[in-house]
PDB file of C-alpha atoms in Angstrom:
ATOM      1  CA  MET A  20      92.616 105.274  90.711  1.00 71.00           C
ATOM      2  CA  GLY A  21      94.298 107.679  93.105  1.00 92.00           C
ATOM      3  CA  LEU A  22      94.134 107.909  96.865  1.00 95.00           C
ATOM      4  CA  ARG A  23      91.752 109.957  98.982  1.00 93.00           C
ATOM      5  CA  ILE A  24      94.085 112.362 100.788  1.00 96.00           C
ATOM      6  CA  PHE A  25      93.423 114.812 103.606  1.00 93.00           C
ATOM      7  CA  ILE A  26      95.946 117.632 104.057  1.00 94.00           C
ATOM      8  CA  PHE A  27      95.923 119.796 107.187  1.00 90.00           C
ATOM      9  CA  GLU A  28      98.113 122.818 106.429  1.00 91.00           C
ATOM     10  CA  GLU A  29      98.131 126.308 107.958  1.00 88.00           C
ATOM     11  CA  ASP A  30      99.866 127.930 104.954  1.00 91.00           C
ATOM     12  CA  SER A  31      97.251 128.416 102.217  1.00 94.00           C
ATOM     13  CA  SER A  32      99.837 128.692  99.414  1.00 95.00           C
ATOM     14  CA  LEU A  33     101.497 125.398 100.406  1.00 94.00           C
ATOM     15  CA  LEU A  34      98.090 123.765 100.788  1.00 95.00           C
ATOM     16  CA  ASN A  35      97.187 124.954  97.278  1.00 96.00           C
ATOM     17  CA  LEU A  36     100.498 123.715  95.829  1.00 95.00           C
ATOM     18  CA  LEU A  37     100.101 120.242  97.353  1.00 96.00           C
ATOM     19  CA  THR A  38      96.435 120.053  96.355  1.00 97.00           C
ATOM     20  CA  VAL A  39      97.046 121.015  92.714  1.00 97.00           C
ATOM     21  CA  TYR A  40     100.088 118.723  92.393  1.00 96.00           C
ATOM     22  CA  LEU A  41      98.418 115.685  93.957  1.00 97.00           C
ATOM     23  CA  GLN A  42      95.157 116.185  92.052  1.00 97.00           C
ATOM     24  CA  GLY A  43      97.255 116.338  88.887  1.00 96.00           C
ATOM     25  CA  LYS A  44      98.627 112.919  89.847  1.00 95.00           C
ATOM     26  CA  GLY A  45      95.082 111.558  89.998  1.00 96.00           C
ATOM     27  CA  HIS A  46      94.455 111.768  93.734  1.00 97.00           C
ATOM     28  CA  SER A  47      91.331 113.117  95.406  1.00 96.00           C
ATOM     29  CA  VAL A  48      92.517 115.800  97.835  1.00 96.00           C
ATOM     30  CA  GLN A  49      90.613 117.556 100.570  1.00 92.00           C
ATOM     31  CA  GLY A  50      92.521 120.431 102.124  1.00 92.00           C
ATOM     32  CA  PHE A  51      91.989 121.996 105.526  1.00 89.00           C
ATOM     33  CA  LEU A  52      93.531 125.226 106.825  1.00 88.00           C
ATOM     34  CA  GLY A  53      94.747 124.031 110.187  1.00 72.00           C
ATOM     35  CA  ARG A  54      95.027 120.817 112.121  1.00 63.00           C
ATOM     36  CA  TYR A  55      91.832 121.319 114.107  1.00 63.00           C
ATOM     37  CA  SER A  56      89.692 121.146 110.955  1.00 63.00           C
ATOM     38  CA  CYS A  57      89.412 117.350 111.077  1.00 63.00           C
ATOM     39  CA  PRO A  58      85.746 116.416 111.595  1.00 61.00           C
ATOM     40  CA  LEU A  59      86.879 113.856 114.175  1.00 54.00           C
ATOM     41  CA  TYR A  60      88.521 116.580 116.281  1.00 58.00           C
ATOM     42  CA  GLN A  61      85.141 117.740 117.599  1.00 65.00           C
ATOM     43  CA  LYS A  62      83.420 114.337 117.676  1.00 60.00           C
ATOM     44  CA  GLU A  63      83.732 111.609 120.259  1.00 64.00           C
ATOM     45  CA  HIS A  64      83.732 108.687 117.829  1.00 64.00           C
ATOM     46  CA  CYS A  65      84.659 108.048 114.220  1.00 63.00           C
ATOM     47  CA  CYS A  66      81.603 107.939 111.957  1.00 65.00           C
ATOM     48  CA  CYS A  67      83.306 106.533 108.845  1.00 65.00           C
ATOM     49  CA  PRO A  68      81.838 103.367 107.351  1.00 64.00           C
ATOM     50  CA  ALA A  69      83.069 100.239 109.132  1.00 60.00           C
ATOM     51  CA  GLU A  70      84.899  98.921 106.076  1.00 68.00           C
ATOM     52  CA  LYS A  71      87.125 101.921 105.290  1.00 73.00           C
ATOM     53  CA  PRO A  72      88.500 105.207 106.628  1.00 76.00           C
ATOM     54  CA  CYS A  73      87.447 108.609 105.270  1.00 80.00           C
ATOM     55  CA  ALA A  74      90.931 109.083 103.761  1.00 87.00           C
ATOM     56  CA  GLU A  75      93.693 106.740 102.652  1.00 92.00           C
ATOM     57  CA  ALA A  76      96.516 109.148 103.485  1.00 95.00           C
ATOM     58  CA  VAL A  77      96.768 112.138 105.816  1.00 93.00           C
ATOM     59  CA  ILE A  78      99.412 114.864 105.908  1.00 94.00           C
ATOM     60  CA  ILE A  79      99.399 117.255 108.841  1.00 92.00           C
ATOM     61  CA  ASN A  80     101.718 120.250 109.115  1.00 89.00           C
ATOM     62  CA  SER A  81     102.221 123.008 111.636  1.00 75.00           C
ATOM     63  CA  ARG A  82     105.048 124.430 113.663  1.00 81.00           C
ATOM     64  CA  ASN A  83     104.601 121.860 116.433  1.00 85.00           C
ATOM     65  CA  PRO A  84     105.078 118.277 115.229  1.00 87.00           C
ATOM     66  CA  LEU A  85     104.398 116.736 118.650  1.00 87.00           C
ATOM     67  CA  LYS A  86     100.992 118.440 118.860  1.00 86.00           C
ATOM     68  CA  ASP A  87     100.300 117.154 115.349  1.00 85.00           C
ATOM     69  CA  ALA A  88     101.181 113.639 116.507  1.00 88.00           C
ATOM     70  CA  ASP A  89      98.882 114.090 119.524  1.00 86.00           C
ATOM     71  CA  ILE A  90      96.003 114.943 117.184  1.00 83.00           C
ATOM     72  CA  LEU A  91      96.697 111.801 115.138  1.00 85.00           C
ATOM     73  CA  ILE A  92      96.834 109.717 118.337  1.00 86.00           C
ATOM     74  CA  ASP A  93      93.514 111.231 119.427  1.00 83.00           C
ATOM     75  CA  GLN A  94      92.010 110.292 116.045  1.00 79.00           C
ATOM     76  CA  GLY A  95      93.071 106.694 116.671  1.00 82.00           C
ATOM     77  CA  ARG A  96      91.550 106.696 120.155  1.00 83.00           C
ATOM     78  CA  LYS A  97      88.273 107.899 118.677  1.00 80.00           C
ATOM     79  CA  GLY A  98      88.239 105.060 116.166  1.00 80.00           C
ATOM     80  CA  CYS A  99      90.000 106.406 113.066  1.00 80.00           C
ATOM     81  CA  LYS A 100      90.540 103.374 110.833  1.00 82.00           C
ATOM     82  CA  LEU A 101      93.541 104.675 108.886  1.00 86.00           C
ATOM     83  CA  ALA A 102      96.852 102.934 109.622  1.00 88.00           C
ATOM     84  CA  ALA A 103      99.345 105.154 111.459  1.00 91.00           C
ATOM     85  CA  LYS A 104     102.002 104.774 108.725  1.00 95.00           C
ATOM     86  CA  ASN A 105      99.568 106.340 106.248  1.00 94.00           C
ATOM     87  CA  LYS A 106      99.535 109.474 108.393  1.00 93.00           C
ATOM     88  CA  ALA A 107     102.482 111.836 108.020  1.00 94.00           C
ATOM     89  CA  VAL A 108     103.646 114.719 110.177  1.00 93.00           C
ATOM     90  CA  MET A 109     105.342 117.390 108.062  1.00 93.00           C
ATOM     91  CA  CYS A 110     107.729 119.858 109.670  1.00 91.00           C
ATOM     92  CA  ALA A 111     110.431 122.306 108.632  1.00 88.00           C
ATOM     93  CA  SER A 112     112.391 121.976 111.851  1.00 86.00           C
ATOM     94  CA  PHE A 113     112.051 118.863 113.956  1.00 88.00           C
ATOM     95  CA  LEU A 114     113.882 119.583 117.200  1.00 86.00           C
ATOM     96  CA  LYS A 115     116.358 117.011 118.481  1.00 86.00           C
ATOM     97  CA  GLY A 116     114.533 113.749 119.032  1.00 90.00           C
ATOM     98  CA  GLN A 117     111.114 114.950 117.825  1.00 92.00           C
ATOM     99  CA  GLU A 118     111.253 113.107 114.524  1.00 91.00           C
ATOM    100  CA  ASP A 119     112.185 109.888 116.349  1.00 93.00           C
ATOM    101  CA  VAL A 120     109.260 110.345 118.763  1.00 93.00           C
ATOM    102  CA  VAL A 121     106.809 110.810 115.880  1.00 93.00           C
ATOM    103  CA  GLN A 122     108.188 107.754 114.057  1.00 94.00           C
ATOM    104  CA  ASP A 123     108.180 105.666 117.261  1.00 94.00           C
ATOM    105  CA  LEU A 124     104.451 106.425 117.529  1.00 92.00           C
ATOM    106  CA  GLY A 125     104.074 104.745 114.133  1.00 93.00           C
ATOM    107  CA  PHE A 126     103.592 107.841 111.970  1.00 94.00           C
ATOM    108  CA  SER A 127     105.581 108.817 108.893  1.00 94.00           C
ATOM    109  CA  THR A 128     107.531 112.077 108.762  1.00 94.00           C
ATOM    110  CA  ILE A 129     108.113 114.515 105.924  1.00 93.00           C
ATOM    111  CA  LYS A 130     110.859 117.100 106.348  1.00 91.00           C
ATOM    112  CA  LYS A 131     110.587 120.508 104.737  1.00 89.00           C
ATOM    113  CA  PRO A 132     111.876 121.606 102.363  1.00 89.00           C
ATOM    114  CA  PHE A 133     110.684 118.571 100.437  1.00 90.00           C
ATOM    115  CA  ARG A 134     110.586 117.455  96.835  1.00 91.00           C
ATOM    116  CA  LEU A 135     107.121 116.758  95.476  1.00 93.00           C
ATOM    117  CA  GLU A 136     108.410 113.451  94.106  1.00 93.00           C
ATOM    118  CA  LYS A 137     109.195 112.344  97.676  1.00 92.00           C
ATOM    119  CA  ILE A 138     105.593 112.999  98.704  1.00 94.00           C
ATOM    120  CA  GLU A 139     104.447 110.906  95.741  1.00 94.00           C
ATOM    121  CA  GLU A 140     106.861 108.105  96.779  1.00 95.00           C
ATOM    122  CA  TRP A 141     105.376 108.149 100.279  1.00 95.00           C
ATOM    123  CA  LEU A 142     101.877 107.964  98.774  1.00 96.00           C
ATOM    124  CA  GLU A 143     102.952 104.947  96.701  1.00 95.00           C
ATOM    125  CA  SER A 144     104.033 103.234  99.933  1.00 95.00           C
ATOM    126  CA  CYS A 145     100.623 104.135 101.409  1.00 94.00           C
ATOM    127  CA  THR A 146      98.972 102.463  98.421  1.00 94.00           C
ATOM    128  CA  ALA A 147     101.103  99.346  98.925  1.00 92.00           C
ATOM    129  CA  ARG A 148     100.125  99.165 102.606  1.00 89.00           C
ATOM    130  CA  LEU A 149      96.453  99.533 101.696  1.00 85.00           C
ATOM    131  CA  SER A 150      96.633  96.744  99.116  1.00 81.00           C
ATOM    132  CA  CYS A 151      98.028  94.426 101.806  1.00 77.00           C
ATOM    133  CA  GLN A 152      94.980  95.189 103.977  1.00 66.00           C
ATOM    134  CA  LEU A 153      92.342  94.464 101.319  1.00 53.00           C
ATOM    135  CA  PRO A 154      90.199  91.408 102.010  1.00 48.00           C
ATOM    136  CA  ALA A 155      90.630  88.505  99.620  1.00 45.00           C
ATOM    137  CA  SER A 156      88.080  88.517  96.822  1.00 42.00           C
ATOM    138  CA  PRO A 157      85.531  85.690  96.928  1.00 44.00           C
ATOM    139  CA  LYS A 158      86.032  82.835  94.465  1.00 44.00           C
TER     140      LYS A 158
END
């Protein structure tokens, strides 16, 4: 079974490309045109069920990677349950030091141009992190 993925992307053609590709790989993808489309952006607290987040991977892309990171930090403050490493900031041109700042905050980075296989590799690492967090099954 694939991951539940949220993609926040301002470019509709890139959003469509990622959505079609990742759905073809068996993932459930919900796309949003813009980073402020996250339901948590306008709410004070996360309303996802206590046992799991609303998505298992998040990709956010705009021209300002530090603002994207700020949105992801704000999600965490409001109770988002998704691990920071399963959230990625995508950018075509990280300025000097920006990529390090984003990674130091615990988030993954994806540089554009990218190969779709690299996105799938990152999603595989997200899956591995999630499997480490699963509670042990009762005996």
